Amino acid sequence: MEKLQAALARAREKRDGGEPMRTVRPELSARAKSRKVADIEAIDGLWREIPLFEPSPQKMQQSRIFSSDASHDASHFDILRTKLMLEMRRNNWTRIAITSATSGCGKTTMACNLIAGLGRQPEVRGILFDLDLRRPSVSKFFGASPVASLTDVLEDKVPFAEQAMRLDTNTAISMTTRSVRDPAKLILRQHTAEVLDDIQAVYRPDIMLFDLPPVLVSDETRGFLKLVDGVLIVAGAETSTIAQIDECEREIAQYSSVAGIVFNKCRHMEEGYGYSY
């Protein structure tokens, strides 16, 4: 007991006026370091197997995807990306859904700019999934033609590595190429959750983004929200009413956490974007 009290006294003395206390971090053994390096190399190899595609600058400009390069137009999306990443790290989140109350708010534009902006963060891996199965549009935004659709992956017809397309060394997109008549039947299956879990376990993305249908338009979004950590709501300044945003937020809060609200198309703001966290 006396030894313990003496040790505590020395610790207080160092904390209050003496030398600062240092936290000693145990060093990894050579074998542990070797395993860690091998593990990283294995994951890098899996990512390299995903086909790389390069959208044309004209198509990116036309789709208002600005964040793949540092620029004035990209700065607002960069702010959103950074604030979202900080929120995710603070809460230990990995999966973020992007949705809106109704259509026409710009949620897909936000999703595409977020994944493109992550390409400039080489230490962060990200995957975007186009789960707006009624009106898929991510492939049109990028002008890409994947060999198969995300629905084929969810139905075990095609491996993820063959269907997905890599936008950069650290970012990939799983696009839906055809609309689905009854998307809830596919999205709400337990097997869909298992497929996404497998993709996460194998490719270990830091961020998984899901472009979902508007909350007040379809039922499959509500069913899918239990599979994500947080939800980013995109509201159109001249499209969404306050009542719709409130209802959307209440609906989401029943199944997941609201990560933030983006006010899009704001004419009274200089560039048309606003954020609320």
PDB file of C-alpha atoms in Angstrom:
ATOM      1  CA  MET A   1       0.000   0.000   0.000  1.00  0.00           C
ATOM      2  CA  GLU A   2       2.844   2.370   0.863  1.00  0.00           C
ATOM      3  CA  LYS A   3       4.511   1.685  -2.473  1.00  0.00           C
ATOM      4  CA  LEU A   4       1.269   2.431  -4.300  1.00  0.00           C
ATOM      5  CA  GLN A   5       0.819   5.719  -2.416  1.00  0.00           C
ATOM      6  CA  ALA A   6       4.432   6.712  -3.176  1.00  0.00           C
ATOM      7  CA  ALA A   7       3.932   5.981  -6.850  1.00  0.00           C
ATOM      8  CA  LEU A   8       0.768   8.071  -6.928  1.00  0.00           C
ATOM      9  CA  ALA A   9       2.552  10.919  -5.165  1.00  0.00           C
ATOM     10  CA  ARG A  10       5.358  10.875  -7.743  1.00  0.00           C
ATOM     11  CA  ALA A  11       2.815  10.878 -10.551  1.00  0.00           C
ATOM     12  CA  ARG A  12       1.008  13.895  -9.091  1.00  0.00           C
ATOM     13  CA  GLU A  13       4.300  15.702  -8.632  1.00  0.00           C
ATOM     14  CA  LYS A  14       5.233  15.214 -12.254  1.00  0.00           C
ATOM     15  CA  ARG A  15       1.776  16.262 -13.383  1.00  0.00           C
ATOM     16  CA  ASP A  16       1.628  19.401 -11.237  1.00  0.00           C
ATOM     17  CA  GLY A  17       5.086  20.824 -11.622  1.00  0.00           C
ATOM     18  CA  GLY A  18       7.690  18.341 -12.561  1.00  0.00           C
ATOM     19  CA  GLU A  19       8.456  16.597 -15.813  1.00  0.00           C
ATOM     20  CA  PRO A  20       5.437  15.834 -17.948  1.00  0.00           C
ATOM     21  CA  MET A  21       4.223  12.259 -17.785  1.00  0.00           C
ATOM     22  CA  ARG A  22       4.846  10.293 -20.935  1.00  0.00           C
ATOM     23  CA  THR A  23       2.631   7.612 -22.301  1.00  0.00           C
ATOM     24  CA  VAL A  24       4.759   4.719 -23.400  1.00  0.00           C
ATOM     25  CA  ARG A  25       3.306   2.935 -26.392  1.00  0.00           C
ATOM     26  CA  PRO A  26       4.286  -0.679 -26.722  1.00  0.00           C
ATOM     27  CA  GLU A  27       6.217  -1.254 -29.920  1.00  0.00           C
ATOM     28  CA  LEU A  28       5.007  -3.848 -32.348  1.00  0.00           C
ATOM     29  CA  SER A  29       7.143  -6.929 -32.606  1.00  0.00           C
ATOM     30  CA  ALA A  30       8.886  -7.615 -35.886  1.00  0.00           C
ATOM     31  CA  ARG A  31       6.449 -10.439 -36.587  1.00  0.00           C
ATOM     32  CA  ALA A  32       3.426  -8.200 -35.884  1.00  0.00           C
ATOM     33  CA  LYS A  33       4.841  -5.475 -38.143  1.00  0.00           C
ATOM     34  CA  SER A  34       5.409  -8.022 -40.887  1.00  0.00           C
ATOM     35  CA  ARG A  35       1.821  -9.288 -40.600  1.00  0.00           C
ATOM     36  CA  LYS A  36       0.468  -5.733 -40.709  1.00  0.00           C
ATOM     37  CA  VAL A  37       2.465  -4.896 -43.849  1.00  0.00           C
ATOM     38  CA  ALA A  38       1.372  -8.136 -45.524  1.00  0.00           C
ATOM     39  CA  ASP A  39      -2.242  -7.404 -44.621  1.00  0.00           C
ATOM     40  CA  ILE A  40      -2.095  -3.906 -46.123  1.00  0.00           C
ATOM     41  CA  GLU A  41      -0.453  -5.214 -49.292  1.00  0.00           C
ATOM     42  CA  ALA A  42      -3.129  -7.898 -49.647  1.00  0.00           C
ATOM     43  CA  ILE A  43      -5.937  -5.334 -49.418  1.00  0.00           C
ATOM     44  CA  ASP A  44      -4.136  -3.039 -51.875  1.00  0.00           C
ATOM     45  CA  GLY A  45      -3.934  -5.972 -54.263  1.00  0.00           C
ATOM     46  CA  LEU A  46      -7.674  -6.600 -54.000  1.00  0.00           C
ATOM     47  CA  TRP A  47      -8.392  -2.954 -54.771  1.00  0.00           C
ATOM     48  CA  ARG A  48      -6.101  -3.027 -57.805  1.00  0.00           C
ATOM     49  CA  GLU A  49      -8.193  -5.886 -59.214  1.00  0.00           C
ATOM     50  CA  ILE A  50     -11.195  -3.567 -59.491  1.00  0.00           C
ATOM     51  CA  PRO A  51     -11.207  -2.093 -63.036  1.00  0.00           C
ATOM     52  CA  LEU A  52     -10.169   1.560 -63.235  1.00  0.00           C
ATOM     53  CA  PHE A  53     -12.179   4.032 -65.292  1.00  0.00           C
ATOM     54  CA  GLU A  54     -11.571   7.690 -66.076  1.00  0.00           C
ATOM     55  CA  PRO A  55     -14.624   9.905 -66.622  1.00  0.00           C
ATOM     56  CA  SER A  56     -14.145  12.599 -69.227  1.00  0.00           C
ATOM     57  CA  PRO A  57     -13.672  16.147 -67.884  1.00  0.00           C
ATOM     58  CA  GLN A  58     -16.596  17.253 -70.056  1.00  0.00           C
ATOM     59  CA  LYS A  59     -18.928  14.685 -68.467  1.00  0.00           C
ATOM     60  CA  MET A  60     -17.788  15.610 -64.974  1.00  0.00           C
ATOM     61  CA  GLN A  61     -18.405  19.277 -65.695  1.00  0.00           C
ATOM     62  CA  GLN A  62     -21.792  18.549 -67.189  1.00  0.00           C
ATOM     63  CA  SER A  63     -22.783  16.497 -64.116  1.00  0.00           C
ATOM     64  CA  ARG A  64     -21.453  19.185 -61.746  1.00  0.00           C
ATOM     65  CA  ILE A  65     -18.887  16.819 -60.241  1.00  0.00           C
ATOM     66  CA  PHE A  66     -16.128  19.242 -59.318  1.00  0.00           C
ATOM     67  CA  SER A  67     -14.366  17.669 -56.339  1.00  0.00           C
ATOM     68  CA  SER A  68     -11.966  15.310 -58.146  1.00  0.00           C
ATOM     69  CA  ASP A  69      -9.542  18.244 -58.436  1.00  0.00           C
ATOM     70  CA  ALA A  70      -8.778  21.056 -55.994  1.00  0.00           C
ATOM     71  CA  SER A  71     -10.554  24.185 -57.211  1.00  0.00           C
ATOM     72  CA  HIS A  72     -12.852  26.968 -56.129  1.00  0.00           C
ATOM     73  CA  ASP A  73     -15.868  24.976 -57.327  1.00  0.00           C
ATOM     74  CA  ALA A  74     -14.708  21.969 -55.295  1.00  0.00           C
ATOM     75  CA  SER A  75     -14.118  23.892 -52.065  1.00  0.00           C
ATOM     76  CA  HIS A  76     -17.706  23.633 -50.839  1.00  0.00           C
ATOM     77  CA  PHE A  77     -17.803  19.890 -51.384  1.00  0.00           C
ATOM     78  CA  ASP A  78     -14.400  19.643 -49.681  1.00  0.00           C
ATOM     79  CA  ILE A  79     -15.846  21.346 -46.596  1.00  0.00           C
ATOM     80  CA  LEU A  80     -18.739  18.891 -46.583  1.00  0.00           C
ATOM     81  CA  ARG A  81     -16.363  15.934 -47.025  1.00  0.00           C
ATOM     82  CA  THR A  82     -14.123  17.040 -44.166  1.00  0.00           C
ATOM     83  CA  LYS A  83     -16.984  17.778 -41.773  1.00  0.00           C
ATOM     84  CA  LEU A  84     -18.547  14.414 -42.575  1.00  0.00           C
ATOM     85  CA  MET A  85     -15.254  12.564 -42.054  1.00  0.00           C
ATOM     86  CA  LEU A  86     -14.721  14.276 -38.693  1.00  0.00           C
ATOM     87  CA  GLU A  87     -18.232  13.372 -37.599  1.00  0.00           C
ATOM     88  CA  MET A  88     -17.696   9.773 -38.667  1.00  0.00           C
ATOM     89  CA  ARG A  89     -14.397   9.484 -36.802  1.00  0.00           C
ATOM     90  CA  ARG A  90     -15.900  11.044 -33.689  1.00  0.00           C
ATOM     91  CA  ASN A  91     -18.700   8.471 -33.694  1.00  0.00           C
ATOM     92  CA  ASN A  92     -16.680   5.561 -35.099  1.00  0.00           C
ATOM     93  CA  TRP A  93     -18.989   5.362 -38.132  1.00  0.00           C
ATOM     94  CA  THR A  94     -18.287   3.659 -41.454  1.00  0.00           C
ATOM     95  CA  ARG A  95     -21.580   3.669 -43.372  1.00  0.00           C
ATOM     96  CA  ILE A  96     -23.350   6.848 -44.470  1.00  0.00           C
ATOM     97  CA  ALA A  97     -26.586   7.028 -46.431  1.00  0.00           C
ATOM     98  CA  ILE A  98     -27.345  10.068 -48.588  1.00  0.00           C
ATOM     99  CA  THR A  99     -31.001  10.831 -49.149  1.00  0.00           C
ATOM    100  CA  SER A 100     -33.580  13.609 -49.313  1.00  0.00           C
ATOM    101  CA  ALA A 101     -37.213  14.163 -48.476  1.00  0.00           C
ATOM    102  CA  THR A 102     -38.357  14.287 -52.101  1.00  0.00           C
ATOM    103  CA  SER A 103     -36.753  14.056 -55.525  1.00  0.00           C
ATOM    104  CA  GLY A 104     -34.909  16.876 -57.250  1.00  0.00           C
ATOM    105  CA  CYS A 105     -32.859  18.007 -54.253  1.00  0.00           C
ATOM    106  CA  GLY A 106     -29.432  17.027 -55.608  1.00  0.00           C
ATOM    107  CA  LYS A 107     -28.603  14.042 -53.396  1.00  0.00           C
ATOM    108  CA  THR A 108     -26.880  12.109 -56.205  1.00  0.00           C
ATOM    109  CA  THR A 109     -24.782  15.142 -57.088  1.00  0.00           C
ATOM    110  CA  MET A 110     -23.668  15.303 -53.454  1.00  0.00           C
ATOM    111  CA  ALA A 111     -22.906  11.584 -53.351  1.00  0.00           C
ATOM    112  CA  CYS A 112     -20.841  11.722 -56.553  1.00  0.00           C
ATOM    113  CA  ASN A 113     -18.863  14.749 -55.365  1.00  0.00           C
ATOM    114  CA  LEU A 114     -18.177  13.098 -52.009  1.00  0.00           C
ATOM    115  CA  ILE A 115     -16.723   9.942 -53.559  1.00  0.00           C
ATOM    116  CA  ALA A 116     -14.744  11.978 -56.107  1.00  0.00           C
ATOM    117  CA  GLY A 117     -13.378  14.183 -53.329  1.00  0.00           C
ATOM    118  CA  LEU A 118     -12.257  11.158 -51.315  1.00  0.00           C
ATOM    119  CA  GLY A 119      -9.923  10.314 -54.175  1.00  0.00           C
ATOM    120  CA  ARG A 120      -7.789  13.251 -53.018  1.00  0.00           C
ATOM    121  CA  GLN A 121      -7.478  11.665 -49.565  1.00  0.00           C
ATOM    122  CA  PRO A 122      -5.118   8.769 -50.364  1.00  0.00           C
ATOM    123  CA  GLU A 123      -5.145   7.360 -46.828  1.00  0.00           C
ATOM    124  CA  VAL A 124      -8.924   6.926 -46.883  1.00  0.00           C
ATOM    125  CA  ARG A 125     -10.689   4.210 -48.880  1.00  0.00           C
ATOM    126  CA  GLY A 126     -14.268   4.849 -49.966  1.00  0.00           C
ATOM    127  CA  ILE A 127     -16.992   3.029 -51.906  1.00  0.00           C
ATOM    128  CA  LEU A 128     -20.204   4.542 -53.288  1.00  0.00           C
ATOM    129  CA  PHE A 129     -23.207   2.266 -53.881  1.00  0.00           C
ATOM    130  CA  ASP A 130     -26.080   3.404 -56.114  1.00  0.00           C
ATOM    131  CA  LEU A 131     -29.068   2.013 -54.230  1.00  0.00           C
ATOM    132  CA  ASP A 132     -31.668   4.294 -55.778  1.00  0.00           C
ATOM    133  CA  LEU A 133     -32.919   1.271 -57.665  1.00  0.00           C
ATOM    134  CA  ARG A 134     -36.078   2.899 -59.005  1.00  0.00           C
ATOM    135  CA  ARG A 135     -34.192   5.775 -60.652  1.00  0.00           C
ATOM    136  CA  PRO A 136     -30.475   4.858 -60.767  1.00  0.00           C
ATOM    137  CA  SER A 137     -28.351   7.680 -62.124  1.00  0.00           C
ATOM    138  CA  VAL A 138     -24.793   7.455 -60.762  1.00  0.00           C
ATOM    139  CA  SER A 139     -23.556   5.693 -63.914  1.00  0.00           C
ATOM    140  CA  LYS A 140     -25.097   8.461 -66.029  1.00  0.00           C
ATOM    141  CA  PHE A 141     -23.451  11.134 -63.885  1.00  0.00           C
ATOM    142  CA  PHE A 142     -20.010   9.621 -64.502  1.00  0.00           C
ATOM    143  CA  GLY A 143     -20.708   8.438 -68.043  1.00  0.00           C
ATOM    144  CA  ALA A 144     -19.626   4.931 -67.065  1.00  0.00           C
ATOM    145  CA  SER A 145     -20.730   1.582 -68.469  1.00  0.00           C
ATOM    146  CA  PRO A 146     -20.068  -1.179 -65.934  1.00  0.00           C
ATOM    147  CA  VAL A 147     -20.206  -4.755 -67.168  1.00  0.00           C
ATOM    148  CA  ALA A 148     -22.986  -5.571 -64.695  1.00  0.00           C
ATOM    149  CA  SER A 149     -25.322  -3.887 -62.248  1.00  0.00           C
ATOM    150  CA  LEU A 150     -25.118  -3.622 -58.461  1.00  0.00           C
ATOM    151  CA  THR A 151     -28.265  -5.738 -58.346  1.00  0.00           C
ATOM    152  CA  ASP A 152     -26.272  -8.572 -59.924  1.00  0.00           C
ATOM    153  CA  VAL A 153     -23.842  -8.406 -56.995  1.00  0.00           C
ATOM    154  CA  LEU A 154     -26.677  -8.427 -54.470  1.00  0.00           C
ATOM    155  CA  GLU A 155     -28.106 -11.511 -56.193  1.00  0.00           C
ATOM    156  CA  ASP A 156     -24.708 -13.290 -56.287  1.00  0.00           C
ATOM    157  CA  LYS A 157     -24.613 -13.311 -60.088  1.00  0.00           C
ATOM    158  CA  VAL A 158     -21.368 -11.317 -60.358  1.00  0.00           C
ATOM    159  CA  PRO A 159     -18.473 -10.783 -57.905  1.00  0.00           C
ATOM    160  CA  PHE A 160     -18.066  -7.268 -56.566  1.00  0.00           C
ATOM    161  CA  ALA A 161     -14.549  -6.976 -58.035  1.00  0.00           C
ATOM    162  CA  GLU A 162     -15.908  -7.549 -61.548  1.00  0.00           C
ATOM    163  CA  GLN A 163     -18.918  -5.266 -61.243  1.00  0.00           C
ATOM    164  CA  ALA A 164     -17.467  -2.275 -59.372  1.00  0.00           C
ATOM    165  CA  MET A 165     -15.360   0.377 -61.068  1.00  0.00           C
ATOM    166  CA  ARG A 166     -12.439   2.192 -59.466  1.00  0.00           C
ATOM    167  CA  LEU A 167     -12.532   5.967 -59.757  1.00  0.00           C
ATOM    168  CA  ASP A 168      -9.110   6.349 -58.159  1.00  0.00           C
ATOM    169  CA  THR A 169      -6.604   4.143 -56.356  1.00  0.00           C
ATOM    170  CA  ASN A 170      -8.643   4.431 -53.145  1.00  0.00           C
ATOM    171  CA  THR A 171     -12.224   4.979 -54.362  1.00  0.00           C
ATOM    172  CA  ALA A 172     -14.688   2.672 -56.071  1.00  0.00           C
ATOM    173  CA  ILE A 173     -18.288   2.882 -57.247  1.00  0.00           C
ATOM    174  CA  SER A 174     -20.856   0.105 -57.526  1.00  0.00           C
ATOM    175  CA  MET A 175     -23.397   1.378 -60.043  1.00  0.00           C
ATOM    176  CA  THR A 176     -26.916   0.278 -60.871  1.00  0.00           C
ATOM    177  CA  THR A 177     -27.502   0.158 -64.616  1.00  0.00           C
ATOM    178  CA  ARG A 178     -31.196  -0.713 -64.794  1.00  0.00           C
ATOM    179  CA  SER A 179     -34.226   0.165 -62.730  1.00  0.00           C
ATOM    180  CA  VAL A 180     -35.866  -2.423 -60.485  1.00  0.00           C
ATOM    181  CA  ARG A 181     -39.647  -2.765 -60.398  1.00  0.00           C
ATOM    182  CA  ASP A 182     -39.828  -3.904 -56.749  1.00  0.00           C
ATOM    183  CA  PRO A 183     -36.629  -2.640 -55.081  1.00  0.00           C
ATOM    184  CA  ALA A 184     -37.865  -3.233 -51.530  1.00  0.00           C
ATOM    185  CA  LYS A 185     -37.947  -6.967 -52.210  1.00  0.00           C
ATOM    186  CA  LEU A 186     -34.216  -6.889 -52.968  1.00  0.00           C
ATOM    187  CA  ILE A 187     -33.025  -4.249 -50.515  1.00  0.00           C
ATOM    188  CA  LEU A 188     -34.845  -5.630 -47.482  1.00  0.00           C
ATOM    189  CA  ARG A 189     -33.547  -9.186 -47.860  1.00  0.00           C
ATOM    190  CA  GLN A 190     -31.227 -10.430 -45.131  1.00  0.00           C
ATOM    191  CA  HIS A 191     -28.885 -11.620 -47.879  1.00  0.00           C
ATOM    192  CA  THR A 192     -28.385  -8.038 -49.061  1.00  0.00           C
ATOM    193  CA  ALA A 193     -27.093  -7.097 -45.622  1.00  0.00           C
ATOM    194  CA  GLU A 194     -24.779 -10.114 -45.698  1.00  0.00           C
ATOM    195  CA  VAL A 195     -23.376  -9.183 -49.117  1.00  0.00           C
ATOM    196  CA  LEU A 196     -22.569  -5.656 -47.918  1.00  0.00           C
ATOM    197  CA  ASP A 197     -20.983  -7.074 -44.754  1.00  0.00           C
ATOM    198  CA  ASP A 198     -18.801  -9.337 -46.898  1.00  0.00           C
ATOM    199  CA  ILE A 199     -17.692  -6.428 -49.115  1.00  0.00           C
ATOM    200  CA  GLN A 200     -16.810  -4.411 -46.042  1.00  0.00           C
ATOM    201  CA  ALA A 201     -14.892  -7.300 -44.467  1.00  0.00           C
ATOM    202  CA  VAL A 202     -12.882  -8.041 -47.624  1.00  0.00           C
ATOM    203  CA  TYR A 203     -12.102  -4.537 -48.922  1.00  0.00           C
ATOM    204  CA  ARG A 204     -12.112  -2.717 -45.578  1.00  0.00           C
ATOM    205  CA  PRO A 205     -13.282   0.699 -46.794  1.00  0.00           C
ATOM    206  CA  ASP A 206     -13.084   3.540 -44.305  1.00  0.00           C
ATOM    207  CA  ILE A 207     -16.258   5.044 -45.735  1.00  0.00           C
ATOM    208  CA  MET A 208     -19.205   3.355 -47.426  1.00  0.00           C
ATOM    209  CA  LEU A 209     -21.626   5.799 -49.081  1.00  0.00           C
ATOM    210  CA  PHE A 210     -25.123   4.783 -50.164  1.00  0.00           C
ATOM    211  CA  ASP A 211     -27.164   6.906 -52.570  1.00  0.00           C
ATOM    212  CA  LEU A 212     -30.723   6.075 -51.483  1.00  0.00           C
ATOM    213  CA  PRO A 213     -34.162   7.049 -52.814  1.00  0.00           C
ATOM    214  CA  PRO A 214     -35.976   9.984 -51.179  1.00  0.00           C
ATOM    215  CA  VAL A 215     -37.435   9.053 -47.787  1.00  0.00           C
ATOM    216  CA  LEU A 216     -40.953  10.327 -48.437  1.00  0.00           C
ATOM    217  CA  VAL A 217     -41.212   8.678 -51.847  1.00  0.00           C
ATOM    218  CA  SER A 218     -40.399   5.005 -51.248  1.00  0.00           C
ATOM    219  CA  ASP A 219     -40.469   2.441 -48.475  1.00  0.00           C
ATOM    220  CA  GLU A 220     -37.157   0.701 -49.191  1.00  0.00           C
ATOM    221  CA  THR A 221     -35.158   3.620 -47.815  1.00  0.00           C
ATOM    222  CA  ARG A 222     -36.727   3.216 -44.382  1.00  0.00           C
ATOM    223  CA  GLY A 223     -35.952  -0.487 -44.429  1.00  0.00           C
ATOM    224  CA  PHE A 224     -32.320   0.047 -45.405  1.00  0.00           C
ATOM    225  CA  LEU A 225     -31.528   2.735 -42.827  1.00  0.00           C
ATOM    226  CA  LYS A 226     -30.967   0.173 -40.085  1.00  0.00           C
ATOM    227  CA  LEU A 227     -27.872  -0.961 -42.010  1.00  0.00           C
ATOM    228  CA  VAL A 228     -26.095   2.419 -41.867  1.00  0.00           C
ATOM    229  CA  ASP A 229     -24.499   4.416 -39.055  1.00  0.00           C
ATOM    230  CA  GLY A 230     -25.642   7.869 -40.121  1.00  0.00           C
ATOM    231  CA  VAL A 231     -27.679   9.684 -42.752  1.00  0.00           C
ATOM    232  CA  LEU A 232     -26.912  12.855 -44.664  1.00  0.00           C
ATOM    233  CA  ILE A 233     -30.093  14.683 -45.680  1.00  0.00           C
ATOM    234  CA  VAL A 234     -29.990  16.848 -48.795  1.00  0.00           C
ATOM    235  CA  ALA A 235     -32.667  19.538 -48.922  1.00  0.00           C
ATOM    236  CA  GLY A 236     -33.419  21.676 -51.966  1.00  0.00           C
ATOM    237  CA  ALA A 237     -33.965  25.302 -51.040  1.00  0.00           C
ATOM    238  CA  GLU A 238     -36.666  25.733 -53.680  1.00  0.00           C
ATOM    239  CA  THR A 239     -37.838  22.118 -53.583  1.00  0.00           C
ATOM    240  CA  SER A 240     -38.063  20.975 -49.962  1.00  0.00           C
ATOM    241  CA  THR A 241     -40.475  22.519 -47.473  1.00  0.00           C
ATOM    242  CA  ILE A 242     -39.667  22.855 -43.787  1.00  0.00           C
ATOM    243  CA  ALA A 243     -42.447  20.378 -43.029  1.00  0.00           C
ATOM    244  CA  GLN A 244     -40.930  17.824 -45.423  1.00  0.00           C
ATOM    245  CA  ILE A 245     -37.455  18.220 -43.924  1.00  0.00           C
ATOM    246  CA  ASP A 246     -38.849  17.817 -40.409  1.00  0.00           C
ATOM    247  CA  GLU A 247     -40.800  14.728 -41.400  1.00  0.00           C
ATOM    248  CA  CYS A 248     -37.750  13.272 -43.150  1.00  0.00           C
ATOM    249  CA  GLU A 249     -35.598  13.877 -40.090  1.00  0.00           C
ATOM    250  CA  ARG A 250     -38.167  12.267 -37.778  1.00  0.00           C
ATOM    251  CA  GLU A 251     -38.431   9.215 -40.019  1.00  0.00           C
ATOM    252  CA  ILE A 252     -34.661   8.766 -40.157  1.00  0.00           C
ATOM    253  CA  ALA A 253     -34.249   9.219 -36.398  1.00  0.00           C
ATOM    254  CA  GLN A 254     -36.388   6.112 -35.850  1.00  0.00           C
ATOM    255  CA  TYR A 255     -33.870   3.887 -37.630  1.00  0.00           C
ATOM    256  CA  SER A 256     -30.484   5.648 -37.679  1.00  0.00           C
ATOM    257  CA  SER A 257     -28.641   8.860 -36.752  1.00  0.00           C
ATOM    258  CA  VAL A 258     -28.858  12.113 -38.678  1.00  0.00           C
ATOM    259  CA  ALA A 259     -25.277  12.953 -39.658  1.00  0.00           C
ATOM    260  CA  GLY A 260     -26.214  16.351 -41.041  1.00  0.00           C
ATOM    261  CA  ILE A 261     -28.400  18.380 -43.376  1.00  0.00           C
ATOM    262  CA  VAL A 262     -27.162  19.965 -46.589  1.00  0.00           C
ATOM    263  CA  PHE A 263     -29.158  22.893 -47.959  1.00  0.00           C
ATOM    264  CA  ASN A 264     -28.696  22.823 -51.707  1.00  0.00           C
ATOM    265  CA  LYS A 265     -29.648  25.296 -54.445  1.00  0.00           C
ATOM    266  CA  CYS A 266     -29.675  28.306 -52.122  1.00  0.00           C
ATOM    267  CA  ARG A 267     -29.883  31.378 -54.338  1.00  0.00           C
ATOM    268  CA  HIS A 268     -29.317  33.795 -51.463  1.00  0.00           C
ATOM    269  CA  MET A 269     -25.982  32.120 -50.675  1.00  0.00           C
ATOM    270  CA  GLU A 270     -22.948  32.904 -52.820  1.00  0.00           C
ATOM    271  CA  GLU A 271     -22.405  29.401 -54.168  1.00  0.00           C
ATOM    272  CA  GLY A 272     -25.677  27.670 -53.399  1.00  0.00           C
ATOM    273  CA  TYR A 273     -24.607  25.266 -50.661  1.00  0.00           C
ATOM    274  CA  GLY A 274     -25.177  25.306 -46.941  1.00  0.00           C
ATOM    275  CA  TYR A 275     -24.439  22.835 -44.168  1.00  0.00           C
ATOM    276  CA  SER A 276     -26.036  22.039 -40.834  1.00  0.00           C
ATOM    277  CA  TYR A 277     -24.523  19.562 -38.372  1.00  0.00           C
TER     278      TYR A 277
END
